[in-house]
PDB file of C-alpha atoms in Angstrom:
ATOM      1  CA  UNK P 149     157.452-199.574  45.466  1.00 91.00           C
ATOM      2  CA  UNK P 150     159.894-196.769  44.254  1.00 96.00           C
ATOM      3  CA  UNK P 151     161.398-193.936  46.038  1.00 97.00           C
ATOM      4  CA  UNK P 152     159.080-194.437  48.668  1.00 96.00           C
ATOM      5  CA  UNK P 153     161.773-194.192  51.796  1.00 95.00           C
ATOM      6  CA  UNK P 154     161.404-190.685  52.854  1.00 95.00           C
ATOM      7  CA  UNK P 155     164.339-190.528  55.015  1.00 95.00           C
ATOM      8  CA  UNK P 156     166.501-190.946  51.899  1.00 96.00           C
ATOM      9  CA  UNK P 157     167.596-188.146  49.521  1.00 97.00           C
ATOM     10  CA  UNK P 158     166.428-188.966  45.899  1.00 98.00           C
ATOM     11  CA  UNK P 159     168.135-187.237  42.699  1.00 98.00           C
ATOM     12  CA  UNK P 160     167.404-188.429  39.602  1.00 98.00           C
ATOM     13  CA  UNK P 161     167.666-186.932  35.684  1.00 98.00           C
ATOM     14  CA  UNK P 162     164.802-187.407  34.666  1.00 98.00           C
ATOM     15  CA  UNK P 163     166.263-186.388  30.708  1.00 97.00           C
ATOM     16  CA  UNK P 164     168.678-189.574  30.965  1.00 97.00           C
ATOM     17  CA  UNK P 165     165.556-191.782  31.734  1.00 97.00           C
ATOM     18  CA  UNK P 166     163.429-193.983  29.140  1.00 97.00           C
ATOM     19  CA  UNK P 167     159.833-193.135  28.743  1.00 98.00           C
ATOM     20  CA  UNK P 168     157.909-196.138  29.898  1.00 96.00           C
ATOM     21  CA  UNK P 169     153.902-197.126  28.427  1.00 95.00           C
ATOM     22  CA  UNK P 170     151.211-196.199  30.840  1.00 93.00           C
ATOM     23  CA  UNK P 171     147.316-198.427  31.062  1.00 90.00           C
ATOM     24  CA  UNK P 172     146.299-195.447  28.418  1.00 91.00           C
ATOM     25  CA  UNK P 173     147.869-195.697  24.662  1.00 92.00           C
ATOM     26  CA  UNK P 174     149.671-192.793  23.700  1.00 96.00           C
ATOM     27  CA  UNK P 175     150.757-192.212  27.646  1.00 97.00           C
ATOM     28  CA  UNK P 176     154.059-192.406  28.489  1.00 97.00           C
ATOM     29  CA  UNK P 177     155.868-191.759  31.874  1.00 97.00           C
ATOM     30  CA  UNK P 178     158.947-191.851  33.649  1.00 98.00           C
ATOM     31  CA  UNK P 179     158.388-192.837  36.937  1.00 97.00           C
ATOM     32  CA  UNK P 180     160.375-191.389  40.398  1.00 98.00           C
ATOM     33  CA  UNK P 181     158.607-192.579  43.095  1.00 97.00           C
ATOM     34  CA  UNK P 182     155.626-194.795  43.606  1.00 96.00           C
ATOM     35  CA  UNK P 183     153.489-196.932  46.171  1.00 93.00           C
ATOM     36  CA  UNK P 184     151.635-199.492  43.922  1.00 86.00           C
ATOM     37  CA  UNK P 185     151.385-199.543  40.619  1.00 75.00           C
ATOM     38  CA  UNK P 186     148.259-197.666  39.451  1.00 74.00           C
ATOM     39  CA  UNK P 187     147.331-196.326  43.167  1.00 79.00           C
ATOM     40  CA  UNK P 188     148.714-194.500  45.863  1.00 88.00           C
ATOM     41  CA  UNK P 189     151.220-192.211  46.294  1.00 94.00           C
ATOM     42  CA  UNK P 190     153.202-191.322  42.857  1.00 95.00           C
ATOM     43  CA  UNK P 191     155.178-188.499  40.989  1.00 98.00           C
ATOM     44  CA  UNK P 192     156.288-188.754  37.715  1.00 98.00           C
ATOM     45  CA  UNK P 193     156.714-187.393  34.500  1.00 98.00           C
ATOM     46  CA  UNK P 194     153.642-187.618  32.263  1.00 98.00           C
ATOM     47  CA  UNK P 195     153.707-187.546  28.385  1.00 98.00           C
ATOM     48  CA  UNK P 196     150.594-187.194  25.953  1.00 98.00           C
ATOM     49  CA  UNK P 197     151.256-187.783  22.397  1.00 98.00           C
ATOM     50  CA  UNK P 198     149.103-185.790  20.227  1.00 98.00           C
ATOM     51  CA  UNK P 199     145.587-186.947  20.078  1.00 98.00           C
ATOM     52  CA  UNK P 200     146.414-189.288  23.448  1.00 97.00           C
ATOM     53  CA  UNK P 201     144.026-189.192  26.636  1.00 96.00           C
ATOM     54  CA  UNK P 202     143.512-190.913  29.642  1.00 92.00           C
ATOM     55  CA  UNK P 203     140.098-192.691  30.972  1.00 90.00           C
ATOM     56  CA  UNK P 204     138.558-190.395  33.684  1.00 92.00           C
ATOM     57  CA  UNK P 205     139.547-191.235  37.106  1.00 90.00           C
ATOM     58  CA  UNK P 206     139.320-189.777  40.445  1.00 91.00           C
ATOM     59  CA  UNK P 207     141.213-188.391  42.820  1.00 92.00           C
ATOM     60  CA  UNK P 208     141.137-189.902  46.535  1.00 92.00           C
ATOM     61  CA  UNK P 209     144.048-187.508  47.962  1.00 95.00           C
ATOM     62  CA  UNK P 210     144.778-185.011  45.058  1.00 96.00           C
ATOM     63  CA  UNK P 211     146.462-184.271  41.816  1.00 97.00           C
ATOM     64  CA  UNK P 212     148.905-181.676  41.439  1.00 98.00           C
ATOM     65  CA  UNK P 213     150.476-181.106  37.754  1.00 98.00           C
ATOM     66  CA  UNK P 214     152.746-178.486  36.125  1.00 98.00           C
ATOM     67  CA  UNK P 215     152.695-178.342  32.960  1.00 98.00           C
ATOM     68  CA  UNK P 216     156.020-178.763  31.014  1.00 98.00           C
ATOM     69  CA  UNK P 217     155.174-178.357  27.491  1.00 98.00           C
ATOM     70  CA  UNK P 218     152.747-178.473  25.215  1.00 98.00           C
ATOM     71  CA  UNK P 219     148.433-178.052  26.160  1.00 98.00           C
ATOM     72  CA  UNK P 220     147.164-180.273  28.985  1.00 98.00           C
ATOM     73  CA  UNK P 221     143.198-180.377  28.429  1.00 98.00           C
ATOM     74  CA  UNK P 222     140.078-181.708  30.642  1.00 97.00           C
ATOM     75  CA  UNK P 223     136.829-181.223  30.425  1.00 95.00           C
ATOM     76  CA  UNK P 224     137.823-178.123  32.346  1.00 94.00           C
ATOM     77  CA  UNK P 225     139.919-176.411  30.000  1.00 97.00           C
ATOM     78  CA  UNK P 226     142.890-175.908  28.236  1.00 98.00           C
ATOM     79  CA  UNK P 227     146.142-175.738  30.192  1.00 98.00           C
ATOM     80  CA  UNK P 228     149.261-174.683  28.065  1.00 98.00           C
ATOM     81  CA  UNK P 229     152.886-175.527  29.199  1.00 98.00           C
ATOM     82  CA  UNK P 230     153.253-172.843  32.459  1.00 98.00           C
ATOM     83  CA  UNK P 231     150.482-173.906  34.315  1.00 98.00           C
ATOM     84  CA  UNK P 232     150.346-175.136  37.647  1.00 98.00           C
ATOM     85  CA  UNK P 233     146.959-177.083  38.920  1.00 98.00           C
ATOM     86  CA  UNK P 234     146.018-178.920  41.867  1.00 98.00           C
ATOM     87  CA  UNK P 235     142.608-180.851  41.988  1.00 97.00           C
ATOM     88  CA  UNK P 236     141.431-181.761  45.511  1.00 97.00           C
ATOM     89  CA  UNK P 237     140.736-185.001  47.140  1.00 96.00           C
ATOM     90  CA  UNK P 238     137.195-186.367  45.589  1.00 94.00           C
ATOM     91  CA  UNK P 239     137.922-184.736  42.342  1.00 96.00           C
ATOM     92  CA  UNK P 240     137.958-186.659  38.789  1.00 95.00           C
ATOM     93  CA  UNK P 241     138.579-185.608  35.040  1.00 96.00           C
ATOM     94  CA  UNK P 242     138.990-187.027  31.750  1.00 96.00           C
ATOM     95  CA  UNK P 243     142.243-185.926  30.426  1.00 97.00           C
ATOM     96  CA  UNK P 244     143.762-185.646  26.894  1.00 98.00           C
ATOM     97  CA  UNK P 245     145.633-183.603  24.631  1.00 98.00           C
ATOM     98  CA  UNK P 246     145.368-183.009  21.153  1.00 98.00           C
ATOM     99  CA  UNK P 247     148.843-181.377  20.214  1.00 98.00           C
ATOM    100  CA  UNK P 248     150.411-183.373  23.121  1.00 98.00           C
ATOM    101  CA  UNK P 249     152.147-182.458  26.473  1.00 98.00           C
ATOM    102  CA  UNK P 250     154.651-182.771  29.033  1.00 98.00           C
ATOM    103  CA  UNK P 251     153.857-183.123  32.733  1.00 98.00           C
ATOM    104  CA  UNK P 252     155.112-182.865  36.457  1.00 98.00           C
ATOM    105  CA  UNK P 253     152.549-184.749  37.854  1.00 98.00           C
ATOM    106  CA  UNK P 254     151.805-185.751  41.651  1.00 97.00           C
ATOM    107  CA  UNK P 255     149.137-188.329  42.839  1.00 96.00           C
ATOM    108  CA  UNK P 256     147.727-188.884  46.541  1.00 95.00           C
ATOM    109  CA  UNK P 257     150.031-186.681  48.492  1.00 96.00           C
ATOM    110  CA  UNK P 258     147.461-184.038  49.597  1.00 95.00           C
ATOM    111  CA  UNK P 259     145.955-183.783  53.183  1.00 94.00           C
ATOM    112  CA  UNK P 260     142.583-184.532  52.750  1.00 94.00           C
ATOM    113  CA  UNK P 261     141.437-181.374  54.530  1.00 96.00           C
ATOM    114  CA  UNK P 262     143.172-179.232  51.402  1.00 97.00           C
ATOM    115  CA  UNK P 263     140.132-178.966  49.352  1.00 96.00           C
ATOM    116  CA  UNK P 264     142.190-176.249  47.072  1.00 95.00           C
ATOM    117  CA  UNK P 265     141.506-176.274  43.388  1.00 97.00           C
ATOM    118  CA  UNK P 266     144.181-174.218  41.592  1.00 98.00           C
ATOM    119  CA  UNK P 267     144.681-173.066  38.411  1.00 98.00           C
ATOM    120  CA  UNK P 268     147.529-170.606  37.750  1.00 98.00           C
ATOM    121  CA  UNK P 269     149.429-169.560  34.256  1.00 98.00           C
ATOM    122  CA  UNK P 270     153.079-169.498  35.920  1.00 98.00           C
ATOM    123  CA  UNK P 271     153.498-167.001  32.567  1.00 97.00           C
ATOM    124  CA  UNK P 272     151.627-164.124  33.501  1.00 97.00           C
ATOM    125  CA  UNK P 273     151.416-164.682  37.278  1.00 98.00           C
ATOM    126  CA  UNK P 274     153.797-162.047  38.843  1.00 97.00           C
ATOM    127  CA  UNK P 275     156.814-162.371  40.725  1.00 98.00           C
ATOM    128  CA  UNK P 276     157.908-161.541  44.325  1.00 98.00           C
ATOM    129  CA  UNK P 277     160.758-160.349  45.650  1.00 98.00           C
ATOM    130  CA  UNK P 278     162.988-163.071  47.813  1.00 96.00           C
ATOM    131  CA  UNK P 279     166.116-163.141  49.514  1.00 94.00           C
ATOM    132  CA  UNK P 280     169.118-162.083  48.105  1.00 95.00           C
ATOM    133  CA  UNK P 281     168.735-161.491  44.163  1.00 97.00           C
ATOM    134  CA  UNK P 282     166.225-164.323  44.034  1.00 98.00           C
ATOM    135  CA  UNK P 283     162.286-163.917  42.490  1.00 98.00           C
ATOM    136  CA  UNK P 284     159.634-166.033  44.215  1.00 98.00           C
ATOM    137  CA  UNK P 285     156.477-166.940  42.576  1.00 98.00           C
ATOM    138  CA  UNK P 286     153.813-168.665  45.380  1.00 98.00           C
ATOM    139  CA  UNK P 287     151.960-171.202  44.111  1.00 98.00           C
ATOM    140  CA  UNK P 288     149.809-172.941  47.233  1.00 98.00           C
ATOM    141  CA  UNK P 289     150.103-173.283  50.801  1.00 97.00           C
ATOM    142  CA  UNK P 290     148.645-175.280  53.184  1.00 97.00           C
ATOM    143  CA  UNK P 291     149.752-175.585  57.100  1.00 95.00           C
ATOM    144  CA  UNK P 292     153.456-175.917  56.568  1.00 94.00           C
ATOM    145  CA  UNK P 293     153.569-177.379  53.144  1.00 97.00           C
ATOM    146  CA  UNK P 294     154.730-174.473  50.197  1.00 98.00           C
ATOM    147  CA  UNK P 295     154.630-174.458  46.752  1.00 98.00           C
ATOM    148  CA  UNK P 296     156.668-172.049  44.323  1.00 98.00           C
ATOM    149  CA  UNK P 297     158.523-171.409  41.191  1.00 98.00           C
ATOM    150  CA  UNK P 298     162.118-169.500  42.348  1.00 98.00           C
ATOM    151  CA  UNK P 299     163.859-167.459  39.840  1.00 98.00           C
ATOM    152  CA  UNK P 300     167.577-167.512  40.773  1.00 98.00           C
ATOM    153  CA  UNK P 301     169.473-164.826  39.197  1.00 98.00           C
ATOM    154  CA  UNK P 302     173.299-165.764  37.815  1.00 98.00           C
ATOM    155  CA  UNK P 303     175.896-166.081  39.848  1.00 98.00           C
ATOM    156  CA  UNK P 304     173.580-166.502  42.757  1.00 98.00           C
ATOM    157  CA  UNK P 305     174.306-168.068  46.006  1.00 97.00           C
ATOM    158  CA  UNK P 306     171.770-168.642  48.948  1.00 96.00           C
ATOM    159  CA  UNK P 307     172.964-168.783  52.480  1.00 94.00           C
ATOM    160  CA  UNK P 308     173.261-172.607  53.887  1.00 96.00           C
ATOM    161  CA  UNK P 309     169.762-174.164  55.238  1.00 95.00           C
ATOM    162  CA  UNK P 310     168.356-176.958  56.568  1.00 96.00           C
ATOM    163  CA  UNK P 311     164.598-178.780  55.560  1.00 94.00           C
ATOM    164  CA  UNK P 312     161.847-178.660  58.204  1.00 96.00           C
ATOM    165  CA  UNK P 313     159.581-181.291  56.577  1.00 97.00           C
ATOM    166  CA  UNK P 314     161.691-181.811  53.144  1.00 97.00           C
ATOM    167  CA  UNK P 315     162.144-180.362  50.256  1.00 98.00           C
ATOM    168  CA  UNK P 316     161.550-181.369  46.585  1.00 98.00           C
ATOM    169  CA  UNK P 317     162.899-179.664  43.899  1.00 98.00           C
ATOM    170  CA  UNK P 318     162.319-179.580  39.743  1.00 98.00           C
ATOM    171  CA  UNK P 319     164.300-177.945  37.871  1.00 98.00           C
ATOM    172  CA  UNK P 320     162.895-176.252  34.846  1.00 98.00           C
ATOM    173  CA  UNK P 321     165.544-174.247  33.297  1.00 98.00           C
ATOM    174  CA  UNK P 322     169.266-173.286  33.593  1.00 98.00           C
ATOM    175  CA  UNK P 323     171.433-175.725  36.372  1.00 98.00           C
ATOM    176  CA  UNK P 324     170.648-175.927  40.247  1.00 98.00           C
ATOM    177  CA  UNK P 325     173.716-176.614  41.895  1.00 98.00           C
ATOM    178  CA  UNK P 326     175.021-177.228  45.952  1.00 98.00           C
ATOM    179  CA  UNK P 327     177.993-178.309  47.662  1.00 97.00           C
ATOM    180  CA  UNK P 328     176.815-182.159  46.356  1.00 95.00           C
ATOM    181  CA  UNK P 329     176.307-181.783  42.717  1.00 97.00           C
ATOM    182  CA  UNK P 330     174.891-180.428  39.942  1.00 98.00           C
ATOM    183  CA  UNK P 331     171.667-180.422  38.342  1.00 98.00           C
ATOM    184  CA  UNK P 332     170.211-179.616  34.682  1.00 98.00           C
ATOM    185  CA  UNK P 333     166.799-178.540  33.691  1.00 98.00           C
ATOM    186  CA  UNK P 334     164.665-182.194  34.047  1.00 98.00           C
ATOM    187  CA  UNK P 335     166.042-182.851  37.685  1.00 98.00           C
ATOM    188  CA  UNK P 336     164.251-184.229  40.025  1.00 98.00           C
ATOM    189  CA  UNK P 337     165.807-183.989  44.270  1.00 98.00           C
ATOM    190  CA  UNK P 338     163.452-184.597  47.131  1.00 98.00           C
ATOM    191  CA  UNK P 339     165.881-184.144  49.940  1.00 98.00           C
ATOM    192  CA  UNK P 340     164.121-185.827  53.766  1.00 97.00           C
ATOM    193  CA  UNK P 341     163.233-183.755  56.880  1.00 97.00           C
ATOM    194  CA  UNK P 342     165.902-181.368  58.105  1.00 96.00           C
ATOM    195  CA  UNK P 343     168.277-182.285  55.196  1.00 96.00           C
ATOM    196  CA  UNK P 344     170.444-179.352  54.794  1.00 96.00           C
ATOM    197  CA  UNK P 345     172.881-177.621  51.793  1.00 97.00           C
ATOM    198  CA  UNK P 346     174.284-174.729  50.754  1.00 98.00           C
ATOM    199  CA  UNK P 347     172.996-174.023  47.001  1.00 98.00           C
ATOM    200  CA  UNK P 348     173.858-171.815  44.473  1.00 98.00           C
ATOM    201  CA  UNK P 349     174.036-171.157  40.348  1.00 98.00           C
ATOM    202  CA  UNK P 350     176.194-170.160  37.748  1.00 98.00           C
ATOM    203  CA  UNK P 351     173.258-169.148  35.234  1.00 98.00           C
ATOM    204  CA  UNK P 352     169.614-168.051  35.441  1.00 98.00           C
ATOM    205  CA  UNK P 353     168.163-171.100  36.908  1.00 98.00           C
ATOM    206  CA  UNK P 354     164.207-171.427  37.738  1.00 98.00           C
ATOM    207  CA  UNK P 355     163.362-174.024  39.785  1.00 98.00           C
ATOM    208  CA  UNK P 356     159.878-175.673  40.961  1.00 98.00           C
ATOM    209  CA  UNK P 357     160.055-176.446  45.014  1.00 98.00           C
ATOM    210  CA  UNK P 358     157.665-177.644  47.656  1.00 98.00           C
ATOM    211  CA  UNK P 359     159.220-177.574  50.946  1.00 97.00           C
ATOM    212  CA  UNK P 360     157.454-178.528  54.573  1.00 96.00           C
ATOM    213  CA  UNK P 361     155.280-181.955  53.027  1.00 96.00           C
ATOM    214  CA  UNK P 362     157.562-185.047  53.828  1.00 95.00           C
ATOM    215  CA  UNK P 363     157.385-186.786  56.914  1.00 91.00           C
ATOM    216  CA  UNK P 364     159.438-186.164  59.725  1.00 87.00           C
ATOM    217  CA  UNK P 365     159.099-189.249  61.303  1.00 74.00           C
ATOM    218  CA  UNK P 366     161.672-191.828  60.447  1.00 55.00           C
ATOM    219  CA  UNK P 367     161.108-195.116  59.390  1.00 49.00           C
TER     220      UNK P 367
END
């Protein structure tokens, strides 16, 4: 098991990590938090090297990817770097890429009653206004889990909150910062149920974030 205490707050950067083989040749991944080795709850970062591609396999409580770099393919289609999927519990696919990719990838953390399938190109998709100066770009909801890309503007500071149900952030470009730290473009944080901070940025920053999905139990 990895990562896989809830009530903790996890930060790790994911550009200072090693790339580590995966069942599949040509797979790599850097793992941040997992139940069992090859089932169960996992995220990670996924990469394809050209011409790479994974056995197909199914899905017992979801996939959710974004897209990083490079063309993600299926039998589906062709996914290039900006694209945000989810495939539902009882889905499967065949996965590969010929020029090679870079993934945010999610495994078994759906509710099985979110039969979603979504496909969205985070390039062309518009933005939405937010608080303050930021840009919010919805991605999926379901009860009281969300799923966005935030654009923060520079110089930008949000007001302090607190985490009903977690957050989880990635950041994809620029530096996240709050009062603990702060966090370049590969950065991983999954902060526990009503976590709080006070964040902020010194440069255009976008970030990835699901909020409302941990548990609020503790162990």
């Amino acid at each position: 098991m990895l990562n896989m205490d809830f009530s903790k707050k996890v930060i790790i950067r994911t550009e200072e990590q090693d790339w580590v083989p995966s069942p599949a040749g040509g797979v790599l991944r850097k793992p941040l938090a997992r139940e069992e080795a090859e089932r169960g709850h996992a995220t990670s970062v996924v990469r394809y090297e050209p011409g790479a591609s994974f056995n197909r396999h199914e899905h017992p409580l979801g996939e959710e990817i974004l897209v990083l770099d490079g063309v993600f393919s299926d039998e589906t289609g062709d996914y290039p770097a900006g694209t945000y999927l989810r495939n539902p519990p009882g889905s499967g696919h065949a996965p590969f890429s010929k020029e090679g990719c870079t993934l945010l990838v999610k495994l078994h953390q759906f509710d099985e009653r979110d039969g979603s399938t979504v496909r969205i190109d985070t390039r062309t998709a518009p933005w939405r206004p937010g608080m303050g100066g930021l840009e919010v770009m919805p991605l999926h909801e379901f009860e009281h889990e969300h799923v966005a890309l935030v654009k923060w503007p520079a110089n930008e500071v949000f007001q302090p909150h607190r985490h009903f149900g977690g957050e989880e952030i990635f950041v994809l470009s620029g530096e996240f910062c709050d009062e603990h730290g702060r966090y370049p473009a590969g950065t991983w944080i999954r902060s526990p149920h009503l976590s709080q901070h006070h964040p902020f940025v010194d440069k255009e920053t976008i970030i990835w974030v699901k909020t409302g999905h941990l548990p609020i139990e503790t162990p």
